[in-house]
mmCIF file of C-alpha atoms in Angstrom:
data_model
loop_
_atom_site.group_PDB
_atom_site.id
_atom_site.type_symbol
_atom_site.label_atom_id
_atom_site.label_comp_id
_atom_site.label_asym_id
_atom_site.label_seq_id
_atom_site.Cartn_x
_atom_site.Cartn_y
_atom_site.Cartn_z
ATOM 1 C CA MET A 24 89.235 -70.404 70.782
ATOM 2 C CA LYS A 25 89.754 -72.644 67.806
ATOM 3 C CA LEU A 26 91.690 -75.845 68.435
ATOM 4 C CA ARG A 27 94.709 -76.885 66.430
ATOM 5 C CA LYS A 28 96.831 -79.959 66.809
ATOM 6 C CA PHE A 29 100.576 -79.595 66.910
ATOM 7 C CA PHE A 30 103.423 -81.966 67.655
ATOM 8 C CA GLY A 31 106.572 -80.114 66.573
ATOM 9 C CA VAL A 32 109.823 -81.365 68.062
ATOM 10 C CA ALA A 33 107.909 -84.039 69.961
ATOM 11 C CA LEU A 34 107.430 -85.987 66.738
ATOM 12 C CA THR A 35 111.163 -86.256 66.241
ATOM 13 C CA ALA A 36 111.599 -87.323 69.844
ATOM 14 C CA ALA A 37 108.930 -89.983 69.429
ATOM 15 C CA LEU A 38 110.769 -91.467 66.495
ATOM 16 C CA LEU A 39 113.918 -91.680 68.594
ATOM 17 C CA THR A 40 112.327 -93.162 71.682
ATOM 18 C CA GLY A 41 109.832 -95.742 70.438
ATOM 19 C CA CYS A 42 106.830 -96.332 72.724
ATOM 20 C CA ALA A 43 107.714 -93.692 75.314
ATOM 21 C CA THR A 44 105.188 -91.695 77.320
ATOM 22 C CA THR A 45 103.649 -88.767 75.461
ATOM 23 C CA VAL A 46 102.144 -85.874 77.382
ATOM 24 C CA THR A 47 99.622 -83.654 75.632
ATOM 25 C CA TYR A 48 98.770 -80.125 76.696
ATOM 26 C CA LYS A 49 97.045 -77.037 75.373
ATOM 27 C CA VAL A 50 98.658 -73.721 74.516
ATOM 28 C CA ASP A 51 96.984 -70.391 73.790
ATOM 29 C CA ARG A 52 98.300 -68.958 70.518
ATOM 30 C CA PRO A 53 98.211 -65.396 69.196
ATOM 31 C CA ALA A 54 96.260 -64.527 66.083
ATOM 32 C CA ASP A 55 98.356 -64.920 62.947
ATOM 33 C CA LEU A 56 97.804 -61.206 62.220
ATOM 34 C CA ASP A 57 98.383 -58.308 64.579
ATOM 35 C CA LEU A 58 95.240 -56.167 64.261
ATOM 36 C CA ASN A 59 96.247 -53.463 66.739
ATOM 37 C CA GLY A 60 93.505 -54.046 69.269
ATOM 38 C CA ALA A 61 90.616 -54.292 66.794
ATOM 39 C CA ARG A 62 87.270 -54.993 68.441
ATOM 40 C CA SER A 63 84.919 -55.095 65.454
ATOM 41 C CA ILE A 64 85.028 -56.700 62.035
ATOM 42 C CA ALA A 65 82.783 -56.285 59.001
ATOM 43 C CA ILE A 66 82.166 -59.269 56.730
ATOM 44 C CA GLU A 67 81.618 -57.751 53.321
ATOM 45 C CA SER A 68 79.568 -59.525 50.631
ATOM 46 C CA VAL A 69 81.715 -62.084 48.849
ATOM 47 C CA ILE A 70 81.941 -61.044 45.210
ATOM 48 C CA VAL A 71 81.096 -63.726 42.669
ATOM 49 C CA PRO A 72 82.543 -63.927 39.136
ATOM 50 C CA SER A 73 80.733 -62.070 36.389
ATOM 51 C CA TYR A 74 80.988 -65.311 34.421
ATOM 52 C CA SER A 75 81.247 -68.831 35.728
ATOM 53 C CA ARG A 76 80.434 -72.165 34.218
ATOM 54 C CA TYR A 77 77.281 -73.798 35.484
ATOM 55 C CA SER A 78 76.252 -70.453 36.958
ATOM 56 C CA SER A 79 72.658 -70.760 35.771
ATOM 57 C CA LYS A 80 71.720 -72.418 39.063
ATOM 58 C CA GLY A 81 73.450 -69.719 41.090
ATOM 59 C CA ASP A 82 75.813 -72.139 42.818
ATOM 60 C CA ASP A 83 78.537 -69.497 43.037
ATOM 61 C CA THR A 84 76.147 -67.242 44.952
ATOM 62 C CA VAL A 85 75.179 -70.121 47.253
ATOM 63 C CA VAL A 86 78.867 -70.720 48.035
ATOM 64 C CA ALA A 87 79.485 -67.005 48.602
ATOM 65 C CA GLN A 88 76.573 -66.759 51.039
ATOM 66 C CA TYR A 89 77.725 -69.895 52.850
ATOM 67 C CA ILE A 90 81.155 -68.335 53.419
ATOM 68 C CA GLU A 91 79.657 -65.066 54.683
ATOM 69 C CA ASN A 92 77.126 -66.712 57.000
ATOM 70 C CA THR A 93 79.476 -69.356 58.393
ATOM 71 C CA LEU A 94 82.262 -66.867 59.025
ATOM 72 C CA ALA A 95 79.938 -64.391 60.770
ATOM 73 C CA LYS A 96 78.435 -67.175 62.891
ATOM 74 C CA ARG A 97 81.810 -68.592 63.939
ATOM 75 C CA ILE A 98 83.242 -65.172 64.851
ATOM 76 C CA ASN A 99 80.128 -64.376 66.857
ATOM 77 C CA GLN A 100 80.440 -67.660 68.720
ATOM 78 C CA GLY A 101 83.998 -66.789 69.690
ATOM 79 C CA GLY A 102 82.867 -63.513 71.261
ATOM 80 C CA TYR A 103 86.139 -61.835 70.388
ATOM 81 C CA TYR A 104 84.702 -59.277 67.950
ATOM 82 C CA THR A 105 81.552 -57.365 67.280
ATOM 83 C CA VAL A 106 80.548 -58.637 63.850
ATOM 84 C CA TYR A 107 78.879 -56.635 61.107
ATOM 85 C CA THR A 108 77.605 -58.193 57.893
ATOM 86 C CA SER A 109 76.487 -56.786 54.563
ATOM 87 C CA ARG A 110 72.940 -56.626 55.966
ATOM 88 C CA ASP A 111 73.958 -54.195 58.683
ATOM 89 C CA ARG A 112 74.182 -50.450 58.371
ATOM 90 C CA ARG A 113 77.665 -49.595 59.517
ATOM 91 C CA SER A 114 80.738 -47.776 58.373
ATOM 92 C CA ASN A 115 83.082 -47.794 61.344
ATOM 93 C CA ALA A 116 84.326 -51.345 61.762
ATOM 94 C CA ASP A 117 87.934 -51.664 62.889
ATOM 95 C CA VAL A 118 88.673 -54.345 60.274
ATOM 96 C CA TYR A 119 86.973 -55.306 57.030
ATOM 97 C CA PHE A 120 87.014 -58.757 55.459
ATOM 98 C CA ASP A 121 86.802 -58.460 51.668
ATOM 99 C CA ALA A 122 86.633 -61.530 49.430
ATOM 100 C CA GLU A 123 86.153 -62.295 45.760
ATOM 101 C CA ILE A 124 85.615 -65.649 44.109
ATOM 102 C CA VAL A 125 87.792 -65.382 41.009
ATOM 103 C CA VAL A 126 87.287 -68.913 39.660
ATOM 104 C CA PHE A 127 84.164 -71.017 40.024
ATOM 105 C CA GLU A 128 83.959 -73.815 37.480
ATOM 106 C CA VAL A 129 81.691 -76.830 37.589
ATOM 107 C CA ASN A 130 82.315 -79.477 34.966
ATOM 108 C CA ASP A 131 80.283 -82.636 34.513
ATOM 109 C CA SER A 132 81.925 -85.480 32.626
ATOM 110 C CA SER A 133 80.877 -88.980 31.644
ATOM 111 C CA ARG A 134 82.444 -92.202 30.464
ATOM 112 C CA GLN A 135 81.225 -95.506 29.099
ATOM 113 C CA VAL A 136 82.038 -98.548 31.224
ATOM 114 C CA LYS A 137 81.647 -102.166 30.162
ATOM 115 C CA VAL A 138 79.799 -104.124 32.861
ATOM 116 C CA GLU A 139 78.027 -107.436 33.229
ATOM 117 C CA ASN A 140 74.400 -107.298 32.176
ATOM 118 C CA PRO A 141 72.289 -108.077 35.262
ATOM 119 C CA ASN A 142 69.381 -109.061 32.996
ATOM 120 C CA TYR A 143 71.360 -111.465 30.813
ATOM 121 C CA ILE A 144 69.741 -114.891 30.480
ATOM 122 C CA PRO A 145 72.079 -117.565 29.087
ATOM 123 C CA LEU A 146 70.565 -120.093 26.672
ATOM 124 C CA LYS A 147 70.442 -123.754 27.492
ATOM 125 C CA PRO A 148 71.845 -126.197 24.902
ATOM 126 C CA GLY A 149 69.468 -126.362 21.946
ATOM 127 C CA GLU A 150 67.327 -123.519 23.304
ATOM 128 C CA ARG A 151 66.335 -120.738 20.975
ATOM 129 C CA ARG A 152 66.074 -117.158 22.223
ATOM 130 C CA VAL A 153 62.768 -115.421 21.717
ATOM 131 C CA GLU A 154 62.586 -111.723 22.493
ATOM 132 C CA LYS A 155 59.359 -110.339 23.872
ATOM 133 C CA ARG A 156 57.916 -107.564 21.808
ATOM 134 C CA GLY A 157 57.778 -104.185 23.447
ATOM 135 C CA SER A 158 60.361 -105.095 26.075
ATOM 136 C CA ASN A 159 63.215 -102.646 26.719
ATOM 137 C CA ILE A 160 65.154 -105.115 28.864
ATOM 138 C CA ASN A 161 68.259 -106.486 27.166
ATOM 139 C CA THR A 162 68.564 -110.162 28.017
ATOM 140 C CA THR A 163 70.688 -111.220 25.063
ATOM 141 C CA GLU A 164 73.992 -109.446 25.746
ATOM 142 C CA LYS A 165 76.241 -110.746 28.501
ATOM 143 C CA TYR A 166 77.985 -107.370 28.738
ATOM 144 C CA ILE A 167 76.554 -103.912 28.252
ATOM 145 C CA TYR A 168 77.883 -100.364 28.447
ATOM 146 C CA GLU A 169 76.624 -98.003 31.113
ATOM 147 C CA THR A 170 77.227 -94.272 31.415
ATOM 148 C CA ARG A 171 78.865 -93.016 34.605
ATOM 149 C CA TYR A 172 78.850 -89.340 35.539
ATOM 150 C CA THR A 173 81.272 -87.272 37.632
ATOM 151 C CA ARG A 174 81.164 -83.636 38.730
ATOM 152 C CA LYS A 175 84.319 -81.579 39.379
ATOM 153 C CA VAL A 176 84.379 -78.153 41.013
ATOM 154 C CA HIS A 177 87.337 -75.781 40.790
ATOM 155 C CA PHE A 178 87.249 -72.905 43.260
ATOM 156 C CA VAL A 179 89.648 -69.989 43.778
ATOM 157 C CA MET A 180 89.040 -67.062 46.118
ATOM 158 C CA ASN A 181 91.131 -64.052 47.046
ATOM 159 C CA TYR A 182 90.484 -62.369 50.372
ATOM 160 C CA SER A 183 91.915 -59.432 52.286
ATOM 161 C CA PHE A 184 91.831 -57.841 55.702
ATOM 162 C CA ILE A 185 91.475 -54.056 55.494
ATOM 163 C CA ASN A 186 92.232 -51.535 58.213
ATOM 164 C CA GLY A 187 88.963 -49.711 58.881
ATOM 165 C CA ILE A 188 90.718 -46.518 59.959
ATOM 166 C CA ASN A 189 93.034 -45.854 57.016
ATOM 167 C CA ASP A 190 91.736 -48.337 54.408
ATOM 168 C CA LYS A 191 95.186 -49.912 54.116
ATOM 169 C CA THR A 192 95.434 -53.614 53.332
ATOM 170 C CA ILE A 193 96.691 -55.576 56.326
ATOM 171 C CA ALA A 194 97.056 -58.904 54.520
ATOM 172 C CA THR A 195 95.900 -60.634 51.351
ATOM 173 C CA LYS A 196 95.544 -64.364 50.895
ATOM 174 C CA GLN A 197 94.298 -66.837 48.306
ATOM 175 C CA CYS A 198 92.692 -70.232 48.673
ATOM 176 C CA GLU A 199 92.199 -72.773 45.908
ATOM 177 C CA PHE A 200 90.776 -76.258 45.823
ATOM 178 C CA THR A 201 89.340 -78.741 43.360
ATOM 179 C CA LYS A 202 86.875 -81.412 44.423
ATOM 180 C CA SER A 203 85.317 -84.272 42.489
ATOM 181 C CA SER A 204 82.204 -86.272 43.202
ATOM 182 C CA SER A 205 81.884 -90.029 43.240
ATOM 183 C CA GLU A 206 80.787 -91.657 40.008
ATOM 184 C CA THR A 207 77.093 -92.288 39.562
ATOM 185 C CA THR A 208 74.912 -93.727 36.835
ATOM 186 C CA ASP A 209 72.204 -91.164 37.629
ATOM 187 C CA LYS A 210 73.258 -87.706 36.511
ATOM 188 C CA SER A 211 70.504 -86.069 38.537
ATOM 189 C CA SER A 212 72.035 -87.472 41.741
ATOM 190 C CA LEU A 213 75.382 -85.700 41.297
ATOM 191 C CA SER A 214 76.341 -83.740 44.416
ATOM 192 C CA ASP A 215 75.636 -80.029 44.430
ATOM 193 C CA PRO A 216 78.782 -77.866 44.287
ATOM 194 C CA ILE A 217 78.201 -76.544 47.805
ATOM 195 C CA ASP A 218 78.184 -80.105 49.170
ATOM 196 C CA LEU A 219 81.418 -80.946 47.358
ATOM 197 C CA LEU A 220 83.092 -77.802 48.700
ATOM 198 C CA ARG A 221 81.637 -77.710 52.210
ATOM 199 C CA TYR A 222 84.567 -79.348 54.035
ATOM 200 C CA ASP A 223 87.139 -77.130 52.309
ATOM 201 C CA LEU A 224 85.016 -74.029 52.886
ATOM 202 C CA ASN A 225 84.892 -74.840 56.596
ATOM 203 C CA CYS A 226 88.686 -75.184 56.583
ATOM 204 C CA LEU A 227 88.852 -71.800 54.866
ATOM 205 C CA VAL A 228 86.763 -70.296 57.655
ATOM 206 C CA ASP A 229 89.128 -71.902 60.187
ATOM 207 C CA ASP A 230 92.091 -70.233 58.462
ATOM 208 C CA VAL A 231 90.356 -66.838 58.646
ATOM 209 C CA LEU A 232 89.700 -67.341 62.347
ATOM 210 C CA TYR A 233 93.333 -68.288 62.973
ATOM 211 C CA ALA A 234 94.324 -65.060 61.244
ATOM 212 C CA ILE A 235 92.192 -62.676 63.296
ATOM 213 C CA GLN A 236 91.795 -64.085 66.808
ATOM 214 C CA PRO A 237 93.742 -66.149 69.366
ATOM 215 C CA TYR A 238 93.187 -69.871 69.338
ATOM 216 C CA GLN A 239 94.141 -72.920 71.321
ATOM 217 C CA GLU A 240 96.591 -75.507 70.069
ATOM 218 C CA THR A 241 97.022 -79.073 71.297
ATOM 219 C CA CYS A 242 100.716 -79.866 71.667
ATOM 220 C CA SER A 243 102.678 -82.811 72.994
ATOM 221 C CA VAL A 244 106.061 -83.745 74.385
ATOM 222 C CA THR A 245 107.468 -87.265 74.398
ATOM 223 C CA LEU A 246 109.502 -88.262 77.422
ATOM 224 C CA LEU A 247 112.683 -90.256 77.012
ATOM 225 C CA GLU A 248 112.608 -93.851 78.176
ATOM 226 C CA ASP A 249 114.676 -94.820 81.176
ATOM 227 C CA GLU A 250 117.408 -97.401 80.557
ATOM 228 C CA THR A 251 118.448 -97.780 84.199
ATOM 229 C CA LYS A 252 115.229 -99.559 85.278
ATOM 230 C CA SER A 253 115.065 -97.248 88.276
ATOM 231 C CA GLU A 254 111.914 -97.538 90.392
ATOM 232 C CA ASP A 255 111.839 -93.762 90.826
ATOM 233 C CA MET A 256 112.020 -93.235 87.068
ATOM 234 C CA LYS A 257 109.321 -95.826 86.514
ATOM 235 C CA GLN A 258 107.061 -94.130 89.047
ATOM 236 C CA ALA A 259 107.655 -90.688 87.504
ATOM 237 C CA ASP A 260 106.802 -92.043 84.072
ATOM 238 C CA LYS A 261 103.565 -93.602 85.339
ATOM 239 C CA LEU A 262 102.520 -90.349 86.983
ATOM 240 C CA ALA A 263 103.181 -88.424 83.769
ATOM 241 C CA ASP A 264 101.130 -90.949 81.830
ATOM 242 C CA LYS A 265 98.222 -90.352 84.243
ATOM 243 C CA GLY A 266 98.501 -86.588 83.816
ATOM 244 C CA GLN A 267 99.916 -85.979 87.311
ATOM 245 C CA LEU A 268 102.615 -83.723 85.948
ATOM 246 C CA VAL A 269 103.617 -81.885 89.115
ATOM 247 C CA ASP A 270 104.294 -85.099 91.035
ATOM 248 C CA SER A 271 106.055 -86.627 88.052
ATOM 249 C CA TYR A 272 108.230 -83.555 87.657
ATOM 250 C CA ARG A 273 109.316 -83.612 91.298
ATOM 251 C CA ILE A 274 110.592 -87.166 91.000
ATOM 252 C CA PHE A 275 112.423 -86.574 87.717
ATOM 253 C CA LYS A 276 113.985 -83.400 89.127
ATOM 254 C CA ARG A 277 115.075 -85.108 92.336
ATOM 255 C CA VAL A 278 116.716 -87.934 90.409
ATOM 256 C CA TYR A 279 118.519 -85.441 88.190
ATOM 257 C CA ASP A 280 119.713 -83.288 91.089
ATOM 258 C CA GLN A 281 121.033 -86.367 92.879
ATOM 259 C CA SER A 282 122.623 -88.183 89.944
ATOM 260 C CA GLY A 283 122.884 -85.822 86.972
ATOM 261 C CA TYR A 284 121.088 -88.469 84.897
ATOM 262 C CA PHE A 285 120.363 -86.864 81.496
ATOM 263 C CA VAL A 286 117.010 -88.581 80.906
ATOM 264 C CA ALA A 287 115.671 -87.432 84.266
ATOM 265 C CA GLY A 288 116.716 -83.805 83.735
ATOM 266 C CA TYR A 289 115.471 -83.781 80.137
ATOM 267 C CA ASN A 290 112.072 -85.172 81.133
ATOM 268 C CA ALA A 291 111.781 -82.747 84.045
ATOM 269 C CA ALA A 292 112.363 -79.788 81.715
ATOM 270 C CA LEU A 293 109.794 -81.129 79.235
ATOM 271 C CA LEU A 294 107.193 -81.363 81.983
ATOM 272 C CA GLN A 295 107.845 -77.735 82.902
ATOM 273 C CA LEU A 296 107.157 -76.900 79.259
ATOM 274 C CA ALA A 297 103.924 -78.935 79.300
ATOM 275 C CA MET A 298 102.824 -77.115 82.474
ATOM 276 C CA GLY A 299 103.361 -73.755 80.768
ATOM 277 C CA ASN A 300 106.363 -72.675 82.829
ATOM 278 C CA LEU A 301 108.421 -71.585 79.842
ATOM 279 C CA SER A 302 111.209 -69.670 81.577
ATOM 280 C CA GLN A 303 111.729 -72.504 84.070
ATOM 281 C CA ALA A 304 111.672 -75.065 81.248
ATOM 282 C CA LYS A 305 114.317 -73.140 79.335
ATOM 283 C CA ALA A 306 116.562 -72.701 82.390
ATOM 284 C CA GLU A 307 116.402 -76.390 83.255
ATOM 285 C CA MET A 308 116.960 -77.527 79.660
ATOM 286 C CA GLN A 309 119.959 -75.192 79.394
ATOM 287 C CA ASP A 310 121.393 -76.775 82.530
ATOM 288 C CA VAL A 311 120.876 -80.247 81.068
ATOM 289 C CA TYR A 312 122.512 -79.234 77.779
ATOM 290 C CA LYS A 313 125.447 -77.597 79.523
ATOM 291 C CA ALA A 314 126.071 -80.776 81.515
ATOM 292 C CA SER A 315 125.545 -83.257 78.664
ATOM 293 C CA GLY A 316 126.080 -81.486 75.347
ATOM 294 C CA ASP A 317 123.208 -83.612 73.997
ATOM 295 C CA GLN A 318 121.725 -82.158 70.804
ATOM 296 C CA ARG A 319 118.203 -83.143 71.814
ATOM 297 C CA ALA A 320 118.386 -80.690 74.682
ATOM 298 C CA ARG A 321 119.767 -78.008 72.344
ATOM 299 C CA ASP A 322 116.851 -78.530 69.940
ATOM 300 C CA TYR A 323 114.332 -78.073 72.728
ATOM 301 C CA ILE A 324 115.993 -74.879 73.938
ATOM 302 C CA ASP A 325 115.373 -73.416 70.464
ATOM 303 C CA TYR A 326 111.807 -74.709 70.547
ATOM 304 C CA ILE A 327 111.138 -73.179 73.972
ATOM 305 C CA ASP A 328 112.513 -69.843 72.742
ATOM 306 C CA LYS A 329 109.879 -69.884 69.995
ATOM 307 C CA GLU A 330 107.199 -70.724 72.542
ATOM 308 C CA ILE A 331 108.288 -67.774 74.665
ATOM 309 C CA GLN A 332 108.105 -65.465 71.638
ATOM 310 C CA SER A 333 104.621 -66.768 70.845
ATOM 311 C CA ALA A 334 103.456 -66.170 74.427
ATOM 312 C CA GLN A 335 104.862 -62.643 74.398
ATOM 313 C CA ARG A 336 103.085 -61.871 71.142
ATOM 314 C CA LEU A 337 99.807 -63.084 72.613
ATOM 315 C CA GLN A 338 100.314 -60.838 75.627
ATOM 316 C CA LYS A 339 100.868 -57.840 73.337
ATOM 317 C CA GLN A 340 97.709 -58.600 71.371
ATOM 318 C CA ASP A 341 95.710 -58.890 74.599
ATOM 319 C CA ALA A 342 97.197 -55.653 75.947
ATOM 320 C CA ALA A 343 96.264 -53.784 72.756
ATOM 321 C CA ARG A 344 92.582 -54.600 73.352
ATOM 322 C CA ARG A 345 92.488 -53.297 76.930
#
């Protein structure tokens, strides 16, 4: 599963609580698209524009092949689908990935920059400059102009997911990015378009993977700091910081049950969330909100509801593949 990082409501809590303990955990997420139990996907050849600037070197084709190969490799590594490519003979894939590069422009530009002449030789008082014949080295000018080159690539691609049974479009998306190279005085050393686009193309592949298969997301919750200086609260916080969530939870819950202390109950509910016990987390946070009326608890109840919906959607996607 692909890994995403996510902080959500925890970020707001962190801003409110300063240097409080943050607990990170991983959550399995459903694919962004519901593909009705699909088990195979065909990666069609990415179509390149009939006309594109700087196309004489075939850079658009290189980019298209990179997308096809990287996507097929990454899906294969995940083991979630049987993958067919344009090199395979097949006609019965459950889902088809169709893509077309609609804009592929590579523009090289240059500018003149005034710089200090590294070969400049200042004259001593009374000295007369004598230029050597046949020399191409400029020693007379303190400043010279050098040409600096930059390459910019503009890329736009439309892609769709097609139902292999009825040929209906499931979803259509577009990606667009523009990348520029660093300046160089040697035009021949300008980065190839594929190298300029590689990072963004890998992000594009990530987005496709998020769309078609479950992935794992790194989340976090930030515990509230204790203002009572209680030894029990301090111990619970230390245990949470070490990742001993069950033991930490038990102490927070005991303190809350005995005293009704909001921070203890709030933190206990958050640890239930971090441990993946969503229904228990919601029930405990509702109890804390009912007793305190604190908006922070209300916000997390809404957040937990969304987590429950996400988990249910993942279960449905898994069930459809059985």
